Amino acid sequence: MSAFVPDVGQAPADSAAVVSSAAPPALTLTGERTIPGLDVENYWFRRHEVVYQRLAARCAGRDVLEAGCGEGYGADLIAGVARHVVAVDYDETTVAHVRARYPRVEVLHANLARLPLPAGSVDVVVNFQVIEHLWDQPQFVAECARVLRPGGLLMMSTPNRITFSPGRDTPVNPFHTRELNAEELTELLAGAGFRDVSISGLFHGPRLREMDARHGGSIIDAQIERALAADSGAPWPAELAADVAAVTVDDFDLIERGPDSPDIDDSLDLIAIAVRP
């Protein structure tokens, strides 16, 4: 999920200290998903990409379903190590885009509440930054359990409700239906029969914490403020644009919850890995 304002973009992988003028991708940035190749979206893109990169090894040599694939860059990354990747998305334009851009990914158009796969047909279900968009979350998780083989993995990420929509009963992001904290996410997966649920948190690493300090305490808030002001035509401050363009996946820390780890309630995103019995 991107910032909730549709005027943010992402820089190419090798961008340095300036924002590039990369050509826009085929998909339109709506605020509902993040897209590679847009200059000032780089922070949000890397925040999503890091989870794919850190967990891709768990998909090696396995049959994988990505439920809610969005632009498709993540499914394609996983396809580099998996035996086979099927991607499913509800949006027909997105499906056509993934089919054209990422030929090594099999992509299907379907509602995630009724996954178009036989029972026990995949080893891993990947669901990153999607569950918060769904109206019937228990039904979707039950579908994940149905399509997984015994011993298969469900890997899920979602914004941490406590830090993403602090102090609110309803999500800040208008594309979200229900956000979760760590305990709610654990209960959702356990309620569908998953076992050995582990929860990790995504945090800013040292370089991003330095950027936070340079931009009033939060580089996230600084980006949202500039996006909200986009109608005025005011350019981004040069230092903010340069910092956003320079963010890499190495600037995030993915830390499993434990007695010596940071408080999971302080994490930006939650990452769950659970086993189907």
CSV table of C-alpha atoms in Angstrom, one decimal:
chain,number,residue,atom,x,y,z
A,1,MET,CA,0.0,0.0,0.0
A,2,SER,CA,1.2,3.4,-0.9
A,3,ALA,CA,0.7,6.7,0.9
A,4,PHE,CA,-3.0,7.5,0.7
A,5,VAL,CA,-2.5,10.5,-1.5
A,6,PRO,CA,-2.3,9.7,-5.3
A,7,ASP,CA,0.5,12.1,-6.0
A,8,VAL,CA,3.5,10.1,-4.7
A,9,GLY,CA,5.9,8.1,-6.9
A,10,GLN,CA,9.1,5.9,-6.8
A,11,ALA,CA,12.7,6.2,-8.0
A,12,PRO,CA,14.6,3.6,-10.0
A,13,ALA,CA,16.7,1.1,-8.1
A,14,ASP,CA,19.9,3.0,-8.9
A,15,SER,CA,18.7,6.5,-8.0
A,16,ALA,CA,21.1,8.5,-6.0
A,17,ALA,CA,20.6,11.9,-4.4
A,18,VAL,CA,18.3,13.4,-7.0
A,19,VAL,CA,14.8,12.5,-8.2
A,20,SER,CA,14.7,11.0,-11.6
A,21,SER,CA,12.4,11.7,-14.5
A,22,ALA,CA,11.6,8.1,-15.2
A,23,ALA,CA,8.8,7.4,-17.7
A,24,PRO,CA,5.5,6.6,-16.0
A,25,PRO,CA,4.5,2.9,-15.8
A,26,ALA,CA,1.5,1.5,-17.6
A,27,LEU,CA,-0.6,1.4,-14.4
A,28,THR,CA,-2.0,4.6,-12.9
A,29,LEU,CA,-0.9,5.5,-9.3
A,30,THR,CA,-4.2,5.7,-7.3
A,31,GLY,CA,-2.9,5.5,-3.7
A,32,GLU,CA,-4.2,2.0,-3.4
A,33,ARG,CA,-0.9,0.3,-4.4
A,34,THR,CA,2.7,1.2,-4.9
A,35,ILE,CA,4.3,1.1,-8.3
A,36,PRO,CA,7.9,0.8,-9.4
A,37,GLY,CA,9.5,3.4,-11.6
A,38,LEU,CA,8.0,6.6,-10.1
A,39,ASP,CA,10.3,9.0,-8.5
A,40,VAL,CA,8.9,10.2,-5.2
A,41,GLU,CA,7.2,6.9,-4.5
A,42,ASN,CA,10.6,5.4,-3.7
A,43,TYR,CA,10.2,5.3,0.1
A,44,TRP,CA,6.9,3.4,-0.1
A,45,PHE,CA,8.1,1.0,-2.9
A,46,ARG,CA,11.2,0.1,-0.9
A,47,ARG,CA,9.2,-0.4,2.2
A,48,HIS,CA,7.1,-3.0,0.4
A,49,GLU,CA,10.0,-4.5,-1.7
A,50,VAL,CA,12.1,-5.3,1.4
A,51,VAL,CA,9.6,-7.9,2.6
A,52,TYR,CA,9.6,-9.7,-0.7
A,53,GLN,CA,13.4,-9.7,-0.7
A,54,ARG,CA,13.8,-10.9,2.9
A,55,LEU,CA,11.2,-13.7,2.5
A,56,ALA,CA,11.7,-14.8,-1.0
A,57,ALA,CA,14.0,-17.6,0.1
A,58,ARG,CA,11.1,-19.4,1.7
A,59,CYS,CA,9.6,-19.7,-1.7
A,60,ALA,CA,12.6,-21.4,-3.3
A,61,GLY,CA,11.6,-24.4,-5.4
A,62,ARG,CA,8.0,-24.2,-4.3
A,63,ASP,CA,4.6,-23.6,-5.9
A,64,VAL,CA,3.5,-20.1,-4.8
A,65,LEU,CA,0.3,-18.1,-4.9
A,66,GLU,CA,0.4,-14.4,-4.5
A,67,ALA,CA,-3.1,-13.4,-3.5
A,68,GLY,CA,-3.5,-9.7,-4.4
A,69,CYS,CA,-0.5,-9.1,-6.6
A,70,GLY,CA,-0.9,-5.5,-7.4
A,71,GLU,CA,1.5,-4.2,-10.1
A,72,GLY,CA,3.3,-7.6,-10.1
A,73,TYR,CA,6.9,-6.7,-9.3
A,74,GLY,CA,6.8,-8.9,-6.1
A,75,ALA,CA,5.4,-11.9,-7.9
A,76,ASP,CA,8.1,-11.6,-10.5
A,77,LEU,CA,10.8,-11.3,-7.8
A,78,ILE,CA,9.5,-14.6,-6.3
A,79,ALA,CA,9.3,-16.2,-9.7
A,80,GLY,CA,13.1,-15.9,-9.8
A,81,VAL,CA,13.4,-18.6,-7.1
A,82,ALA,CA,10.1,-20.4,-7.0
A,83,ARG,CA,9.1,-23.5,-9.1
A,84,HIS,CA,5.9,-21.8,-10.2
A,85,VAL,CA,4.1,-18.6,-9.3
A,86,VAL,CA,0.4,-17.9,-9.7
A,87,ALA,CA,-0.8,-14.3,-9.1
A,88,VAL,CA,-4.4,-13.4,-8.5
A,89,ASP,CA,-5.9,-9.9,-8.4
A,90,TYR,CA,-9.4,-8.5,-8.5
A,91,ASP,CA,-8.7,-5.6,-10.8
A,92,GLU,CA,-8.9,-6.5,-14.5
A,93,THR,CA,-6.5,-3.7,-15.7
A,94,THR,CA,-3.9,-4.9,-13.2
A,95,VAL,CA,-4.2,-8.5,-14.4
A,96,ALA,CA,-3.7,-7.4,-18.0
A,97,HIS,CA,-0.7,-5.4,-16.9
A,98,VAL,CA,1.0,-8.2,-15.0
A,99,ARG,CA,0.3,-10.6,-17.8
A,100,ALA,CA,2.0,-8.3,-20.3
A,101,ARG,CA,4.9,-7.1,-18.2
A,102,TYR,CA,5.9,-10.3,-16.2
A,103,PRO,CA,5.5,-13.3,-18.5
A,104,ARG,CA,7.0,-15.8,-16.1
A,105,VAL,CA,4.1,-15.2,-13.7
A,106,GLU,CA,0.8,-16.9,-14.3
A,107,VAL,CA,-1.9,-14.4,-13.5
A,108,LEU,CA,-5.6,-14.9,-12.9
A,109,HIS,CA,-8.5,-12.5,-12.4
A,110,ALA,CA,-10.6,-13.4,-9.3
A,111,ASN,CA,-12.1,-12.3,-6.1
A,112,LEU,CA,-9.8,-13.2,-3.2
A,113,ALA,CA,-12.8,-14.4,-1.2
A,114,ARG,CA,-13.0,-17.3,-3.7
A,115,LEU,CA,-9.5,-18.2,-4.8
A,116,PRO,CA,-9.5,-19.9,-8.2
A,117,LEU,CA,-7.2,-22.8,-7.2
A,118,PRO,CA,-7.9,-26.4,-6.1
A,119,ALA,CA,-7.6,-27.4,-2.5
A,120,GLY,CA,-4.1,-28.3,-1.5
A,121,SER,CA,-2.5,-27.0,-4.7
A,122,VAL,CA,0.3,-24.6,-3.4
A,123,ASP,CA,3.1,-24.6,-0.9
A,124,VAL,CA,3.2,-20.9,-0.1
A,125,VAL,CA,0.6,-18.2,-0.1
A,126,VAL,CA,2.0,-14.6,-0.2
A,127,ASN,CA,-0.3,-11.8,0.8
A,128,PHE,CA,1.6,-8.5,1.3
A,129,GLN,CA,-0.2,-5.3,2.1
A,130,VAL,CA,-3.6,-6.6,1.0
A,131,ILE,CA,-5.5,-8.0,4.0
A,132,GLU,CA,-6.3,-4.4,5.2
A,133,HIS,CA,-8.2,-3.8,1.9
A,134,LEU,CA,-10.5,-6.8,2.3
A,135,TRP,CA,-14.1,-6.7,3.7
A,136,ASP,CA,-14.2,-10.4,4.8
A,137,GLN,CA,-10.8,-11.1,6.2
A,138,PRO,CA,-11.7,-14.4,7.9
A,139,GLN,CA,-13.1,-15.7,4.7
A,140,PHE,CA,-10.0,-14.8,2.8
A,141,VAL,CA,-7.7,-16.5,5.4
A,142,ALA,CA,-9.9,-19.6,5.3
A,143,GLU,CA,-9.4,-19.7,1.5
A,144,CYS,CA,-5.6,-19.4,2.0
A,145,ALA,CA,-5.8,-22.4,4.3
A,146,ARG,CA,-7.9,-24.3,1.8
A,147,VAL,CA,-5.4,-23.9,-1.2
A,148,LEU,CA,-2.3,-24.7,0.9
A,149,ARG,CA,-0.9,-28.1,1.2
A,150,PRO,CA,-0.3,-29.5,4.7
A,151,GLY,CA,2.7,-27.9,6.1
A,152,GLY,CA,2.4,-25.0,3.7
A,153,LEU,CA,3.2,-21.4,4.6
A,154,LEU,CA,1.0,-18.3,4.7
A,155,MET,CA,3.2,-15.2,4.6
A,156,MET,CA,1.3,-11.9,5.2
A,157,SER,CA,2.3,-8.3,5.8
A,158,THR,CA,0.0,-5.4,6.7
A,159,PRO,CA,0.4,-1.9,8.1
A,160,ASN,CA,0.5,-1.8,11.9
A,161,ARG,CA,-2.8,-0.2,13.0
A,162,ILE,CA,-1.2,1.4,16.0
A,163,THR,CA,1.3,3.4,14.1
A,164,PHE,CA,-0.4,3.7,10.7
A,165,SER,CA,-3.7,5.1,12.0
A,166,PRO,CA,-2.8,6.1,15.6
A,167,GLY,CA,-5.6,6.8,18.0
A,168,ARG,CA,-8.3,6.1,15.4
A,169,ASP,CA,-11.1,3.5,15.2
A,170,THR,CA,-11.2,3.9,11.4
A,171,PRO,CA,-8.2,3.8,9.0
A,172,VAL,CA,-6.6,7.0,7.8
A,173,ASN,CA,-6.2,5.5,4.4
A,174,PRO,CA,-9.6,5.5,2.5
A,175,PHE,CA,-8.7,2.3,0.7
A,176,HIS,CA,-8.4,0.3,3.9
A,177,THR,CA,-11.4,-1.5,5.4
A,178,ARG,CA,-9.9,-2.8,8.7
A,179,GLU,CA,-6.3,-2.5,9.9
A,180,LEU,CA,-4.8,-4.8,12.5
A,181,ASN,CA,-2.4,-4.8,15.4
A,182,ALA,CA,-0.1,-7.7,16.2
A,183,GLU,CA,-2.5,-9.5,18.5
A,184,GLU,CA,-5.5,-9.1,16.1
A,185,LEU,CA,-3.4,-10.4,13.2
A,186,THR,CA,-2.3,-13.4,15.3
A,187,GLU,CA,-5.9,-14.1,16.3
A,188,LEU,CA,-7.1,-13.9,12.7
A,189,LEU,CA,-4.6,-16.5,11.5
A,190,ALA,CA,-5.1,-18.8,14.5
A,191,GLY,CA,-8.8,-18.6,14.1
A,192,ALA,CA,-8.5,-20.1,10.6
A,193,GLY,CA,-6.5,-23.0,12.0
A,194,PHE,CA,-3.0,-21.9,11.3
A,195,ARG,CA,-0.3,-22.8,13.8
A,196,ASP,CA,3.2,-21.7,14.7
A,197,VAL,CA,2.3,-18.0,13.9
A,198,SER,CA,5.3,-15.8,14.1
A,199,ILE,CA,5.1,-12.0,14.0
A,200,SER,CA,7.8,-9.7,12.9
A,201,GLY,CA,7.9,-5.9,12.7
A,202,LEU,CA,9.4,-3.6,10.0
A,203,PHE,CA,11.3,-0.7,11.5
A,204,HIS,CA,13.4,2.2,10.2
A,205,GLY,CA,17.1,1.4,10.3
A,206,PRO,CA,19.8,3.9,11.3
A,207,ARG,CA,19.9,5.9,8.0
A,208,LEU,CA,16.1,6.3,7.9
A,209,ARG,CA,16.1,7.4,11.5
A,210,GLU,CA,18.6,10.1,10.5
A,211,MET,CA,16.2,11.1,7.7
A,212,ASP,CA,13.4,11.2,10.2
A,213,ALA,CA,15.4,13.7,12.3
A,214,ARG,CA,16.2,15.8,9.3
A,215,HIS,CA,12.5,16.1,8.4
A,216,GLY,CA,10.8,17.2,11.5
A,217,GLY,CA,10.8,13.8,13.2
A,218,SER,CA,9.1,11.7,10.4
A,219,ILE,CA,10.1,11.4,6.8
A,220,ILE,CA,6.7,9.7,6.3
A,221,ASP,CA,4.8,12.8,7.6
A,222,ALA,CA,7.0,15.0,5.5
A,223,GLN,CA,6.1,13.1,2.4
A,224,ILE,CA,2.4,13.1,3.1
A,225,GLU,CA,2.4,16.8,3.8
A,226,ARG,CA,4.0,17.5,0.4
A,227,ALA,CA,1.6,15.2,-1.3
A,228,LEU,CA,-1.3,17.0,0.3
A,229,ALA,CA,0.1,20.3,-0.9
A,230,ALA,CA,0.6,19.0,-4.5
A,231,ASP,CA,-2.5,21.0,-5.8
A,232,SER,CA,-0.6,24.2,-5.0
A,233,GLY,CA,2.1,23.3,-7.5
A,234,ALA,CA,4.8,23.8,-4.9
A,235,PRO,CA,7.8,21.5,-5.6
A,236,TRP,CA,9.2,19.2,-3.0
A,237,PRO,CA,12.0,20.6,-0.9
A,238,ALA,CA,15.2,19.4,-2.5
A,239,GLU,CA,16.6,17.7,0.6
A,240,LEU,CA,13.3,15.7,1.1
A,241,ALA,CA,13.2,14.7,-2.6
A,242,ALA,CA,16.9,13.6,-2.5
A,243,ASP,CA,16.4,11.6,0.7
A,244,VAL,CA,13.3,9.8,-0.6
A,245,ALA,CA,15.0,8.9,-3.8
A,246,ALA,CA,18.0,7.5,-1.9
A,247,VAL,CA,16.0,5.0,0.2
A,248,THR,CA,16.9,1.4,-0.3
A,249,VAL,CA,15.7,-1.9,1.1
A,250,ASP,CA,18.7,-2.0,3.4
A,251,ASP,CA,17.4,1.1,5.2
A,252,PHE,CA,14.7,-1.1,6.9
A,253,ASP,CA,15.0,-3.6,9.7
A,254,LEU,CA,12.8,-6.7,9.8
A,255,ILE,CA,12.8,-8.0,13.3
A,256,GLU,CA,11.0,-11.0,14.7
A,257,ARG,CA,9.1,-10.4,17.9
A,258,GLY,CA,10.9,-11.7,21.0
A,259,PRO,CA,11.9,-10.8,24.5
A,260,ASP,CA,14.9,-8.7,23.4
A,261,SER,CA,13.4,-7.2,20.3
A,262,PRO,CA,11.8,-3.7,19.9
A,263,ASP,CA,8.2,-3.4,20.9
A,264,ILE,CA,6.1,-4.8,18.1
A,265,ASP,CA,3.6,-2.1,18.7
A,266,ASP,CA,6.2,0.5,17.5
A,267,SER,CA,6.7,-1.2,14.1
A,268,LEU,CA,5.6,0.3,10.9
A,269,ASP,CA,4.3,-2.9,9.3
A,270,LEU,CA,3.6,-6.4,10.7
A,271,ILE,CA,4.8,-9.5,9.0
A,272,ALA,CA,3.2,-12.9,9.8
A,273,ILE,CA,4.4,-16.3,8.9
A,274,ALA,CA,2.0,-19.2,9.7
A,275,VAL,CA,1.8,-22.9,9.0
A,276,ARG,CA,-1.1,-24.8,7.7
A,277,PRO,CA,-1.5,-28.0,9.7
